[in-house]
Coordinates of C-alpha atoms in Angstrom, one line a residue:
M1 CA -91.3 -59.1 -62.7
T2 CA -88.9 -57.4 -60.5
N3 CA -88.6 -53.4 -60.8
T4 CA -85.1 -52.3 -61.7
A5 CA -85.7 -49.2 -62.0
K6 CA -82.8 -46.9 -60.3
P7 CA -84.3 -44.2 -57.7
A8 CA -84.3 -40.8 -59.4
K9 CA -81.7 -38.6 -58.3
S10 CA -82.2 -35.6 -55.9
Q11 CA -81.5 -32.3 -57.4
P12 CA -78.8 -30.5 -55.6
Q13 CA -80.1 -27.8 -53.4
A14 CA -79.1 -24.1 -54.2
I15 CA -77.5 -22.6 -51.3
A16 CA -77.4 -18.7 -51.1
A17 CA -74.2 -17.1 -49.8
D18 CA -74.8 -13.9 -47.7
L19 CA -71.8 -11.5 -46.7
I20 CA -72.5 -9.9 -43.5
A21 CA -70.4 -7.2 -41.9
V22 CA -69.7 -6.3 -38.0
L23 CA -68.5 -3.1 -38.6
V24 CA -67.3 -1.5 -35.0
A25 CA -66.4 2.3 -34.2
V26 CA -66.0 3.8 -31.1
I27 CA -68.2 7.1 -30.8
A28 CA -67.7 9.4 -27.6
G29 CA -66.4 6.5 -25.6
E30 CA -68.7 4.2 -26.2
P31 CA -68.7 1.0 -28.5
H32 CA -71.0 1.4 -31.8
I33 CA -72.0 -1.1 -34.7
L34 CA -73.1 0.4 -38.0
T35 CA -76.8 -0.9 -38.8
I36 CA -79.4 -0.7 -41.3
R37 CA -83.4 -1.6 -41.5
D38 CA -84.2 0.7 -38.4
A39 CA -81.4 -0.8 -36.4
R40 CA -82.5 -4.6 -36.5
A41 CA -79.9 -5.4 -39.3
L42 CA -76.1 -5.6 -40.0
P43 CA -75.0 -4.2 -43.6
S44 CA -75.3 -7.1 -45.6
G45 CA -75.9 -8.9 -49.3
P46 CA -75.6 -11.8 -51.3
F47 CA -72.5 -13.0 -52.7
V48 CA -72.7 -12.8 -56.6
T49 CA -70.3 -14.0 -59.3
G50 CA -69.4 -10.5 -60.3
H51 CA -67.6 -10.2 -56.8
R52 CA -63.9 -10.7 -57.4
S53 CA -63.8 -12.1 -53.8
L54 CA -65.7 -12.5 -50.6
Q55 CA -64.0 -9.2 -49.2
S56 CA -64.6 -6.9 -51.9
G57 CA -68.1 -8.3 -52.3
L58 CA -69.0 -7.3 -48.7
R59 CA -67.0 -3.9 -48.9
A60 CA -69.4 -3.1 -52.2
W61 CA -72.6 -4.1 -50.2
V62 CA -71.4 -2.0 -47.2
E63 CA -70.6 1.0 -49.6
A64 CA -73.6 0.6 -51.2
Q65 CA -76.1 0.5 -48.6
T66 CA -74.4 3.0 -46.0
G67 CA -71.8 5.2 -48.1
H68 CA -68.9 4.0 -45.5
P69 CA -65.8 2.6 -46.4
I70 CA -64.3 -0.5 -44.5
G71 CA -60.7 -0.3 -43.4
Y72 CA -59.7 -3.1 -41.5
M73 CA -61.3 -6.1 -42.0
E74 CA -61.1 -10.2 -41.1
Q75 CA -63.1 -12.8 -41.5
L76 CA -65.3 -13.7 -38.6
Y77 CA -67.1 -16.9 -38.9
T78 CA -69.2 -18.9 -41.5
F79 CA -72.9 -20.3 -40.1
A80 CA -75.1 -22.4 -41.9
D81 CA -77.8 -23.5 -39.5
R82 CA -81.1 -23.9 -41.4
D83 CA -83.4 -23.5 -38.3
R84 CA -81.7 -20.0 -37.6
T85 CA -82.4 -18.4 -40.9
E86 CA -85.8 -16.4 -42.1
E87 CA -88.5 -18.6 -43.1
G88 CA -86.2 -21.9 -43.1
R89 CA -84.3 -21.2 -46.2
R90 CA -80.8 -22.6 -46.4
A91 CA -78.2 -20.0 -46.6
I92 CA -74.5 -20.0 -45.6
S93 CA -73.8 -16.6 -43.7
I94 CA -70.1 -15.6 -44.0
S95 CA -69.7 -12.5 -41.6
Y96 CA -66.4 -10.2 -41.3
L97 CA -65.7 -8.1 -38.7
G98 CA -64.4 -4.5 -39.6
L99 CA -62.7 -1.8 -37.5
T100 CA -63.3 1.9 -38.5
R101 CA -63.7 5.8 -37.4
A102 CA -67.2 6.8 -37.1
D103 CA -68.7 9.0 -40.3
S104 CA -72.2 9.7 -40.8
S105 CA -71.6 11.7 -43.9
G106 CA -73.6 10.1 -47.0
F107 CA -75.8 8.2 -44.4
T108 CA -79.5 7.7 -45.2
H109 CA -82.2 8.0 -42.8
D110 CA -82.0 3.9 -42.6
V111 CA -78.3 3.8 -41.6
A112 CA -77.2 4.4 -38.0
W113 CA -74.4 3.8 -35.4
R114 CA -75.9 1.9 -32.7
N115 CA -74.2 1.4 -29.2
W116 CA -73.7 -2.6 -29.1
Y117 CA -74.7 -2.7 -25.4
G118 CA -78.6 -1.8 -26.6
Y119 CA -78.3 -5.4 -28.2
F120 CA -76.6 -7.1 -25.0
P121 CA -77.0 -5.0 -21.7
W122 CA -75.9 -7.5 -19.8
E123 CA -72.2 -7.1 -21.0
D124 CA -71.4 -3.9 -19.8
H125 CA -69.6 -4.3 -16.5
R126 CA -67.8 -1.0 -16.2
N127 CA -70.1 0.1 -13.3
G128 CA -70.2 -3.5 -11.9
E129 CA -72.9 -6.4 -12.4
P130 CA -75.8 -4.8 -14.3
E131 CA -79.0 -4.8 -12.3
I132 CA -80.5 -7.1 -15.2
F133 CA -78.5 -10.0 -13.4
T134 CA -80.4 -10.3 -10.2
A135 CA -83.5 -8.7 -11.5
L136 CA -84.3 -11.1 -14.5
L137 CA -81.4 -13.3 -15.7
M138 CA -80.8 -15.1 -12.6
P139 CA -84.5 -16.0 -11.9
R140 CA -85.5 -16.8 -15.6
L141 CA -82.7 -19.0 -16.1
R142 CA -83.2 -20.8 -12.6
K143 CA -86.8 -21.4 -13.7
W144 CA -85.6 -22.6 -17.3
A145 CA -83.0 -25.2 -15.6
Q146 CA -85.4 -26.3 -13.2
A147 CA -87.9 -27.1 -16.1
A148 CA -85.3 -29.9 -17.2
D149 CA -87.2 -33.5 -17.2
S150 CA -84.3 -34.9 -14.6
R151 CA -82.2 -33.9 -11.6
P152 CA -78.9 -34.4 -13.7
A153 CA -80.4 -32.2 -16.6
R154 CA -81.5 -29.5 -14.3
E155 CA -78.0 -29.5 -12.2
E156 CA -76.2 -29.6 -16.0
R157 CA -78.4 -26.5 -17.3
W158 CA -77.6 -24.5 -14.1
Q159 CA -74.2 -25.2 -14.1
R160 CA -73.9 -24.0 -17.8
A161 CA -75.9 -20.8 -16.7
A162 CA -73.5 -20.3 -13.6
I163 CA -70.2 -20.6 -15.5
T164 CA -71.4 -18.5 -18.6
F165 CA -72.9 -15.8 -16.5
G166 CA -70.8 -15.9 -13.7
F167 CA -73.5 -16.7 -10.9
D168 CA -72.7 -18.5 -7.7
D169 CA -69.5 -16.7 -7.2
E170 CA -68.4 -18.3 -10.8
A171 CA -65.8 -15.6 -12.4
W172 CA -67.1 -13.1 -15.2
N173 CA -65.5 -14.2 -18.5
E174 CA -66.1 -11.0 -21.1
E175 CA -65.1 -13.2 -23.9
L176 CA -68.0 -15.2 -23.5
V177 CA -70.5 -13.3 -25.3
L178 CA -71.7 -15.7 -27.9
Q179 CA -72.2 -18.5 -25.2
R180 CA -74.4 -16.3 -23.4
Y181 CA -76.2 -15.0 -26.1
E182 CA -76.7 -18.6 -27.2
L183 CA -77.7 -20.0 -23.8
L184 CA -80.5 -17.3 -23.4
Y185 CA -81.6 -18.5 -27.3
E186 CA -81.7 -21.9 -26.2
A187 CA -83.9 -21.0 -22.6
G188 CA -86.3 -19.0 -25.4
L189 CA -85.4 -15.8 -23.6
V190 CA -84.5 -13.5 -26.5
P191 CA -87.1 -12.6 -29.0
E192 CA -85.4 -14.2 -31.9
A193 CA -86.4 -17.5 -30.0
V194 CA -89.7 -17.1 -28.9
S195 CA -92.8 -15.0 -30.4
D196 CA -93.9 -13.8 -26.8
A197 CA -92.1 -10.6 -26.1
N198 CA -93.0 -10.8 -22.6
A199 CA -90.6 -13.7 -22.2
A200 CA -87.7 -12.3 -23.4
V201 CA -85.4 -10.2 -21.8
P202 CA -84.2 -6.9 -22.4
G203 CA -82.0 -6.1 -25.6
L204 CA -82.9 -5.1 -28.9
A205 CA -83.6 -7.9 -31.5
M206 CA -82.1 -8.3 -34.8
Q207 CA -83.4 -9.7 -38.0
A208 CA -82.6 -13.8 -39.0
D209 CA -79.1 -14.8 -37.3
H210 CA -77.5 -11.0 -37.1
R211 CA -77.5 -10.9 -33.0
R212 CA -76.0 -13.8 -33.3
I213 CA -73.2 -12.6 -35.5
L214 CA -72.8 -9.3 -33.4
A215 CA -72.2 -11.6 -30.1
T216 CA -69.3 -13.4 -32.2
G217 CA -67.8 -10.4 -33.4
I218 CA -67.8 -8.4 -29.8
A219 CA -66.2 -11.9 -28.4
R220 CA -63.5 -11.7 -31.0
L221 CA -62.8 -7.9 -30.6
R222 CA -62.5 -8.5 -26.8
A223 CA -60.2 -11.4 -27.2
K224 CA -58.0 -9.7 -30.0
I225 CA -57.6 -6.1 -27.9
K226 CA -55.9 -8.3 -25.3
Y227 CA -52.9 -9.8 -27.6
R228 CA -52.7 -7.3 -30.7
P229 CA -52.9 -3.6 -30.7
V230 CA -56.2 -3.3 -33.0
V231 CA -57.7 -0.5 -31.1
F232 CA -55.5 1.9 -33.2
E233 CA -57.9 1.4 -36.1
L234 CA -60.5 2.8 -33.9
M235 CA -58.9 5.9 -32.5
P236 CA -58.6 9.4 -34.1
E237 CA -55.0 10.2 -35.2
A238 CA -54.0 12.0 -31.8
F239 CA -55.3 11.0 -28.8
S240 CA -54.7 11.0 -24.9
L241 CA -53.7 7.9 -22.9
L242 CA -56.9 8.4 -20.9
Q243 CA -59.2 8.2 -23.9
L244 CA -57.3 5.3 -25.3
Q245 CA -57.8 3.4 -22.0
K246 CA -61.8 4.5 -21.8
S247 CA -62.0 3.4 -25.5
V248 CA -60.4 -0.2 -24.8
E249 CA -62.7 -0.4 -21.1
A250 CA -65.9 0.6 -23.7
L251 CA -64.8 -2.4 -26.0
A252 CA -64.0 -5.0 -23.1
G253 CA -67.0 -3.9 -20.8
R254 CA -64.6 -3.9 -17.9
L255 CA -62.6 -1.2 -16.2
L256 CA -58.7 -1.2 -16.3
H257 CA -55.8 -0.8 -13.6
K258 CA -54.7 2.9 -14.7
Q259 CA -51.3 2.5 -13.9
N260 CA -50.5 -1.1 -14.9
F261 CA -52.6 0.0 -18.2
R262 CA -50.0 2.9 -19.0
R263 CA -47.1 0.3 -17.7
L264 CA -48.0 -1.8 -20.3
I265 CA -48.2 0.8 -23.1
E266 CA -44.9 2.0 -22.1
Q267 CA -43.5 -1.2 -22.0
Q268 CA -44.7 -2.6 -25.4
E269 CA -43.7 1.0 -27.0
L270 CA -46.9 1.4 -28.7
V271 CA -47.5 5.0 -28.6
E272 CA -45.2 8.3 -29.0
E273 CA -46.1 12.0 -28.1
T274 CA -47.2 14.2 -30.8
G275 CA -46.1 17.2 -28.7
K276 CA -49.4 18.8 -28.5
T277 CA -52.1 18.9 -25.5
S278 CA -55.8 18.6 -24.9
F279 CA -58.0 20.5 -22.3
E280 CA -61.0 18.3 -23.2
T281 CA -61.0 16.8 -19.9
G282 CA -61.5 20.3 -18.0
G283 CA -58.6 19.8 -15.8
R284 CA -54.8 19.7 -16.5
P285 CA -53.9 19.8 -20.0
A286 CA -53.3 15.9 -21.1
K287 CA -50.5 15.0 -23.7
L288 CA -51.5 13.8 -27.0
F289 CA -50.0 10.5 -28.5
R290 CA -50.1 8.4 -31.7
F291 CA -49.4 4.9 -32.3
R292 CA -45.9 4.5 -33.4
Q293 CA -45.4 3.7 -37.2
A294 CA -43.6 0.5 -36.4
V295 CA -46.6 -0.7 -34.5
L296 CA -49.1 0.5 -37.5
A297 CA -46.6 -1.4 -40.0
E298 CA -46.7 -4.4 -37.9
R299 CA -49.7 -4.8 -36.6
A300 CA -48.6 -6.9 -33.9
A301 CA -47.3 -6.5 -30.2
A302 CA -46.4 -9.0 -27.4
G303 CA -48.8 -10.9 -25.8
T304 CA -49.5 -9.3 -22.7
K305 CA -53.0 -9.6 -21.2
L306 CA -55.1 -6.3 -20.5
P307 CA -54.9 -5.2 -16.9
L308 CA -58.7 -5.9 -16.3
L309 CA -59.9 -4.8 -12.9
R310 CA -61.5 -7.9 -11.4
P311 CA -64.1 -7.9 -8.7

């Protein structure tokens, strides 16, 4: 007798949605992110039906966990890789990039601003190529490339490493933050990918996929500051042009050509004088500026590239 019973329908799997914030501030001329859980996680929480929207849900979680309000915010990326979450559970991570000014009032002991170069020490090129490149990254990535099964595969691996990290006279691209982290993950050179701490290169690890999300946020901001004046969200109300330049350099991880940078600021009419001066530099008094109200209202400017210094 033929069995005509229909196969049982599989039950739909419940998928959780986590909201995660990369909240950035410039503190003492260095780029910082707001962290929780002993600096191993970004502020986050599940999206629940009581939240009016994804953004309102994220703002609620960040303020509840850190006591810090979010100012400027934009959606960053949505991650849904099952093998990149804790315990293999299926979750959608909806990430946002937020820009703010640092304020530690109301923080608990578990909340802290941390320099983002502590998580990605190879990303800071303000003083030239970091020592970690020749001491660790290049030899370990070359070893990983040579471990491939065939010559074409070995060549392909090394070509990717050279382009991504700027080896073999390839140009360094400050925006490839995520690609560099992903390559190190694939090569088993970050703690999130391996259990052997001795195999990992320096850089603070984060839980689940949070360092991957942080890399995405840094890359987005590095690209964005080249064509939109979002950096004003990170600056005090009054600032010197040197302070503005140092803040942009900190975010980009690259030095700027001073005269060209100031010419760019003037041409785009981004700032105006406050009539006040500052003696913080220890030398001649520096004029203080503020962003023009028209710029603050428009949040847009001409698409001129920042004058980054090239080696």
